[in-house]
């Protein structure tokens, strides 16, 4: 089945009120979104949803409908960000990280470092390694790790200290060799 066309009155109303609505939406999203680059995308998403709505009924109160749609777009954005954990993403600083081509020697050195860290991690006792991985790689809190493993928070802290000391000593041995 195809999409039902909107009635002409509804389209004319949308066209006539698009300018003020766009300005209002821009302000609405700027107050709620930190990234100005996203504001225009969100405004466009609202208009796309309004135009694509599958209904022959005209909108009774356009302002209320736009507000509900904008809130829905914002909620969808929040869900996407939560799923993608985009709040944890870090912008690549090319000044610090460099944007040079990868030097084969640097790649080899990086691989050797990775193998050394992996070997050092694998040489830890299993519980200490598990605590370290849950904390440093998974980002879990000490209390959550303690609850998950059935140990005290103090024990989690002691395992972390043991792991850090061991890894530091292993890396110092490697760098000194």
PDB file of C-alpha atoms in Angstrom:
ATOM      1  CA  UNK A   1       0.000   0.000   0.000  1.00  0.00           C
ATOM      2  CA  UNK A   2       1.259   3.467  -0.843  1.00  0.00           C
ATOM      3  CA  UNK A   3       1.491   6.515   1.349  1.00  0.00           C
ATOM      4  CA  UNK A   4      -1.669   8.575   1.684  1.00  0.00           C
ATOM      5  CA  UNK A   5      -1.246  12.172   0.438  1.00  0.00           C
ATOM      6  CA  UNK A   6      -1.659  14.987   2.949  1.00  0.00           C
ATOM      7  CA  UNK A   7      -4.471  17.405   2.213  1.00  0.00           C
ATOM      8  CA  UNK A   8      -3.610  20.681   0.455  1.00  0.00           C
ATOM      9  CA  UNK A   9      -4.574  22.896   3.412  1.00  0.00           C
ATOM     10  CA  UNK A  10      -2.156  21.109   5.702  1.00  0.00           C
ATOM     11  CA  UNK A  11       0.710  21.473   3.201  1.00  0.00           C
ATOM     12  CA  UNK A  12      -0.024  25.176   2.688  1.00  0.00           C
ATOM     13  CA  UNK A  13      -0.087  25.750   6.438  1.00  0.00           C
ATOM     14  CA  UNK A  14       3.230  23.948   6.852  1.00  0.00           C
ATOM     15  CA  UNK A  15       4.815  25.961   4.044  1.00  0.00           C
ATOM     16  CA  UNK A  16       3.553  29.307   5.415  1.00  0.00           C
ATOM     17  CA  UNK A  17       4.642  28.610   8.987  1.00  0.00           C
ATOM     18  CA  UNK A  18       7.973  26.888   8.227  1.00  0.00           C
ATOM     19  CA  UNK A  19      10.156  30.005   8.768  1.00  0.00           C
ATOM     20  CA  UNK A  20       8.963  30.885  12.288  1.00  0.00           C
ATOM     21  CA  UNK A  21       8.783  27.193  13.203  1.00  0.00           C
ATOM     22  CA  UNK A  22      12.377  26.670  12.032  1.00  0.00           C
ATOM     23  CA  UNK A  23      13.548  29.599  14.173  1.00  0.00           C
ATOM     24  CA  UNK A  24      11.626  28.305  17.186  1.00  0.00           C
ATOM     25  CA  UNK A  25      12.965  24.761  16.715  1.00  0.00           C
ATOM     26  CA  UNK A  26      16.526  26.036  16.376  1.00  0.00           C
ATOM     27  CA  UNK A  27      16.203  27.850  19.705  1.00  0.00           C
ATOM     28  CA  UNK A  28      14.500  24.859  21.309  1.00  0.00           C
ATOM     29  CA  UNK A  29      17.320  22.488  20.330  1.00  0.00           C
ATOM     30  CA  UNK A  30      20.121  24.975  21.102  1.00  0.00           C
ATOM     31  CA  UNK A  31      18.889  25.134  24.696  1.00  0.00           C
ATOM     32  CA  UNK A  32      18.971  21.340  24.991  1.00  0.00           C
ATOM     33  CA  UNK A  33      21.907  20.184  22.846  1.00  0.00           C
ATOM     34  CA  UNK A  34      25.514  21.164  23.461  1.00  0.00           C
ATOM     35  CA  UNK A  35      26.714  20.512  19.928  1.00  0.00           C
ATOM     36  CA  UNK A  36      25.603  23.304  17.569  1.00  0.00           C
ATOM     37  CA  UNK A  37      26.386  21.081  14.583  1.00  0.00           C
ATOM     38  CA  UNK A  38      23.565  18.752  15.623  1.00  0.00           C
ATOM     39  CA  UNK A  39      20.941  21.484  15.972  1.00  0.00           C
ATOM     40  CA  UNK A  40      20.291  21.839  12.234  1.00  0.00           C
ATOM     41  CA  UNK A  41      20.122  18.045  11.846  1.00  0.00           C
ATOM     42  CA  UNK A  42      17.528  17.838  14.609  1.00  0.00           C
ATOM     43  CA  UNK A  43      15.462  20.665  13.073  1.00  0.00           C
ATOM     44  CA  UNK A  44      15.594  18.908   9.715  1.00  0.00           C
ATOM     45  CA  UNK A  45      14.540  15.633  11.353  1.00  0.00           C
ATOM     46  CA  UNK A  46      11.449  17.323  12.808  1.00  0.00           C
ATOM     47  CA  UNK A  47      10.436  18.681   9.398  1.00  0.00           C
ATOM     48  CA  UNK A  48      11.092  15.308   7.782  1.00  0.00           C
ATOM     49  CA  UNK A  49       8.825  13.578  10.285  1.00  0.00           C
ATOM     50  CA  UNK A  50       6.090  16.166   9.916  1.00  0.00           C
ATOM     51  CA  UNK A  51       6.080  15.968   6.115  1.00  0.00           C
ATOM     52  CA  UNK A  52       6.338  12.165   6.091  1.00  0.00           C
ATOM     53  CA  UNK A  53       3.516  11.571   8.554  1.00  0.00           C
ATOM     54  CA  UNK A  54       1.095   9.040   7.175  1.00  0.00           C
ATOM     55  CA  UNK A  55      -2.237  10.689   7.768  1.00  0.00           C
ATOM     56  CA  UNK A  56      -4.900  12.519   5.824  1.00  0.00           C
ATOM     57  CA  UNK A  57      -6.023  14.410   8.919  1.00  0.00           C
ATOM     58  CA  UNK A  58      -4.937  18.015   9.164  1.00  0.00           C
ATOM     59  CA  UNK A  59      -3.018  19.036  12.257  1.00  0.00           C
ATOM     60  CA  UNK A  60      -5.340  20.810  14.688  1.00  0.00           C
ATOM     61  CA  UNK A  61      -2.690  22.776  16.543  1.00  0.00           C
ATOM     62  CA  UNK A  62       0.562  22.946  14.620  1.00  0.00           C
ATOM     63  CA  UNK A  63       2.590  24.337  17.549  1.00  0.00           C
ATOM     64  CA  UNK A  64       1.668  21.448  19.816  1.00  0.00           C
ATOM     65  CA  UNK A  65       2.323  18.923  17.090  1.00  0.00           C
ATOM     66  CA  UNK A  66       5.746  20.429  16.344  1.00  0.00           C
ATOM     67  CA  UNK A  67       6.604  20.435  20.063  1.00  0.00           C
ATOM     68  CA  UNK A  68       5.637  16.761  20.441  1.00  0.00           C
ATOM     69  CA  UNK A  69       7.644  15.879  17.339  1.00  0.00           C
ATOM     70  CA  UNK A  70      10.685  17.852  18.549  1.00  0.00           C
ATOM     71  CA  UNK A  71      10.511  16.125  21.945  1.00  0.00           C
ATOM     72  CA  UNK A  72      10.317  12.776  20.171  1.00  0.00           C
ATOM     73  CA  UNK A  73      13.344  13.619  17.993  1.00  0.00           C
ATOM     74  CA  UNK A  74      15.271  14.642  21.123  1.00  0.00           C
ATOM     75  CA  UNK A  75      14.306  11.420  22.924  1.00  0.00           C
ATOM     76  CA  UNK A  76      15.373   9.332  19.916  1.00  0.00           C
ATOM     77  CA  UNK A  77      18.712  11.173  19.859  1.00  0.00           C
ATOM     78  CA  UNK A  78      19.230  10.447  23.575  1.00  0.00           C
ATOM     79  CA  UNK A  79      18.460   6.748  23.033  1.00  0.00           C
ATOM     80  CA  UNK A  80      20.892   6.535  20.103  1.00  0.00           C
ATOM     81  CA  UNK A  81      23.621   8.286  22.114  1.00  0.00           C
ATOM     82  CA  UNK A  82      23.074   5.948  25.068  1.00  0.00           C
ATOM     83  CA  UNK A  83      23.247   2.841  22.897  1.00  0.00           C
ATOM     84  CA  UNK A  84      26.350   4.057  21.075  1.00  0.00           C
ATOM     85  CA  UNK A  85      27.861   5.401  24.333  1.00  0.00           C
ATOM     86  CA  UNK A  86      28.822   8.504  22.409  1.00  0.00           C
ATOM     87  CA  UNK A  87      29.389  10.437  25.617  1.00  0.00           C
ATOM     88  CA  UNK A  88      32.542   8.317  26.014  1.00  0.00           C
ATOM     89  CA  UNK A  89      33.893   9.133  22.553  1.00  0.00           C
ATOM     90  CA  UNK A  90      36.965  11.324  22.381  1.00  0.00           C
ATOM     91  CA  UNK A  91      37.728  13.691  19.530  1.00  0.00           C
ATOM     92  CA  UNK A  92      41.010  12.860  17.837  1.00  0.00           C
ATOM     93  CA  UNK A  93      43.546  15.592  18.536  1.00  0.00           C
ATOM     94  CA  UNK A  94      45.709  15.531  15.416  1.00  0.00           C
ATOM     95  CA  UNK A  95      48.179  17.985  16.938  1.00  0.00           C
ATOM     96  CA  UNK A  96      48.911  15.595  19.768  1.00  0.00           C
ATOM     97  CA  UNK A  97      48.332  12.299  17.995  1.00  0.00           C
ATOM     98  CA  UNK A  98      49.730  13.338  14.643  1.00  0.00           C
ATOM     99  CA  UNK A  99      48.145  12.670  11.320  1.00  0.00           C
ATOM    100  CA  UNK A 100      51.295  11.295   9.735  1.00  0.00           C
ATOM    101  CA  UNK A 101      51.286   8.060   7.865  1.00  0.00           C
ATOM    102  CA  UNK A 102      52.023   5.130  10.097  1.00  0.00           C
ATOM    103  CA  UNK A 103      55.696   4.335  10.232  1.00  0.00           C
ATOM    104  CA  UNK A 104      56.321   0.552  10.013  1.00  0.00           C
ATOM    105  CA  UNK A 105      58.723   0.790  12.947  1.00  0.00           C
ATOM    106  CA  UNK A 106      56.062   2.516  15.019  1.00  0.00           C
ATOM    107  CA  UNK A 107      53.505  -0.150  14.082  1.00  0.00           C
ATOM    108  CA  UNK A 108      55.915  -2.914  15.079  1.00  0.00           C
ATOM    109  CA  UNK A 109      56.706  -1.161  18.352  1.00  0.00           C
ATOM    110  CA  UNK A 110      53.009  -0.793  19.093  1.00  0.00           C
ATOM    111  CA  UNK A 111      52.391  -4.468  18.433  1.00  0.00           C
ATOM    112  CA  UNK A 112      55.280  -5.446  20.674  1.00  0.00           C
ATOM    113  CA  UNK A 113      53.917  -3.180  23.434  1.00  0.00           C
ATOM    114  CA  UNK A 114      50.479  -4.748  23.050  1.00  0.00           C
ATOM    115  CA  UNK A 115      51.920  -8.269  23.272  1.00  0.00           C
ATOM    116  CA  UNK A 116      53.934  -7.290  26.365  1.00  0.00           C
ATOM    117  CA  UNK A 117      50.898  -5.821  28.125  1.00  0.00           C
ATOM    118  CA  UNK A 118      48.802  -8.857  27.193  1.00  0.00           C
ATOM    119  CA  UNK A 119      51.478 -11.219  28.543  1.00  0.00           C
ATOM    120  CA  UNK A 120      51.715  -9.159  31.747  1.00  0.00           C
ATOM    121  CA  UNK A 121      47.935  -9.260  32.161  1.00  0.00           C
ATOM    122  CA  UNK A 122      47.833 -13.013  31.570  1.00  0.00           C
ATOM    123  CA  UNK A 123      50.529 -13.545  34.198  1.00  0.00           C
ATOM    124  CA  UNK A 124      48.295 -11.996  36.876  1.00  0.00           C
ATOM    125  CA  UNK A 125      46.261 -14.274  39.146  1.00  0.00           C
ATOM    126  CA  UNK A 126      42.810 -14.813  37.636  1.00  0.00           C
ATOM    127  CA  UNK A 127      40.837 -12.830  40.236  1.00  0.00           C
ATOM    128  CA  UNK A 128      43.268  -9.888  40.076  1.00  0.00           C
ATOM    129  CA  UNK A 129      43.124  -9.922  36.272  1.00  0.00           C
ATOM    130  CA  UNK A 130      39.321 -10.043  36.350  1.00  0.00           C
ATOM    131  CA  UNK A 131      39.139  -7.085  38.744  1.00  0.00           C
ATOM    132  CA  UNK A 132      41.591  -5.105  36.598  1.00  0.00           C
ATOM    133  CA  UNK A 133      39.723  -5.820  33.361  1.00  0.00           C
ATOM    134  CA  UNK A 134      36.333  -4.983  34.867  1.00  0.00           C
ATOM    135  CA  UNK A 135      37.634  -1.705  36.283  1.00  0.00           C
ATOM    136  CA  UNK A 136      40.033  -0.417  33.612  1.00  0.00           C
ATOM    137  CA  UNK A 137      38.639  -1.885  30.418  1.00  0.00           C
ATOM    138  CA  UNK A 138      34.934  -2.201  31.211  1.00  0.00           C
ATOM    139  CA  UNK A 139      34.795   0.950  33.355  1.00  0.00           C
ATOM    140  CA  UNK A 140      32.833  -0.621  36.206  1.00  0.00           C
ATOM    141  CA  UNK A 141      32.805   0.943  39.664  1.00  0.00           C
ATOM    142  CA  UNK A 142      34.535  -0.755  42.600  1.00  0.00           C
ATOM    143  CA  UNK A 143      31.195  -1.386  44.327  1.00  0.00           C
ATOM    144  CA  UNK A 144      29.752  -3.072  41.225  1.00  0.00           C
ATOM    145  CA  UNK A 145      32.830  -5.273  40.833  1.00  0.00           C
ATOM    146  CA  UNK A 146      32.696  -6.231  44.517  1.00  0.00           C
ATOM    147  CA  UNK A 147      29.022  -7.157  44.236  1.00  0.00           C
ATOM    148  CA  UNK A 148      29.597  -9.090  40.998  1.00  0.00           C
ATOM    149  CA  UNK A 149      32.523 -11.105  42.394  1.00  0.00           C
ATOM    150  CA  UNK A 150      31.145 -11.463  45.922  1.00  0.00           C
ATOM    151  CA  UNK A 151      34.109  -9.711  47.569  1.00  0.00           C
ATOM    152  CA  UNK A 152      34.514  -6.509  49.567  1.00  0.00           C
ATOM    153  CA  UNK A 153      35.280  -3.126  48.049  1.00  0.00           C
ATOM    154  CA  UNK A 154      38.535  -3.179  49.988  1.00  0.00           C
ATOM    155  CA  UNK A 155      39.469  -6.468  48.297  1.00  0.00           C
ATOM    156  CA  UNK A 156      38.730  -4.909  44.893  1.00  0.00           C
ATOM    157  CA  UNK A 157      41.021  -1.985  45.745  1.00  0.00           C
ATOM    158  CA  UNK A 158      43.787  -4.368  46.868  1.00  0.00           C
ATOM    159  CA  UNK A 159      43.491  -6.376  43.639  1.00  0.00           C
ATOM    160  CA  UNK A 160      43.738  -3.129  41.637  1.00  0.00           C
ATOM    161  CA  UNK A 161      46.878  -2.060  43.516  1.00  0.00           C
ATOM    162  CA  UNK A 162      48.415  -5.506  42.988  1.00  0.00           C
ATOM    163  CA  UNK A 163      47.589  -5.422  39.271  1.00  0.00           C
ATOM    164  CA  UNK A 164      48.962  -1.908  38.774  1.00  0.00           C
ATOM    165  CA  UNK A 165      52.198  -2.737  40.597  1.00  0.00           C
ATOM    166  CA  UNK A 166      52.642  -5.939  38.605  1.00  0.00           C
ATOM    167  CA  UNK A 167      51.944  -4.282  35.253  1.00  0.00           C
ATOM    168  CA  UNK A 168      54.223  -1.344  36.042  1.00  0.00           C
ATOM    169  CA  UNK A 169      57.044  -3.685  37.075  1.00  0.00           C
ATOM    170  CA  UNK A 170      56.618  -5.796  33.930  1.00  0.00           C
ATOM    171  CA  UNK A 171      56.666  -2.743  31.675  1.00  0.00           C
ATOM    172  CA  UNK A 172      59.719  -1.296  33.467  1.00  0.00           C
ATOM    173  CA  UNK A 173      61.533  -4.624  32.999  1.00  0.00           C
ATOM    174  CA  UNK A 174      60.646  -4.581  29.325  1.00  0.00           C
ATOM    175  CA  UNK A 175      61.683  -0.953  28.807  1.00  0.00           C
ATOM    176  CA  UNK A 176      64.915  -1.511  30.711  1.00  0.00           C
ATOM    177  CA  UNK A 177      65.812  -4.604  28.675  1.00  0.00           C
TER     178      UNK A 177
END
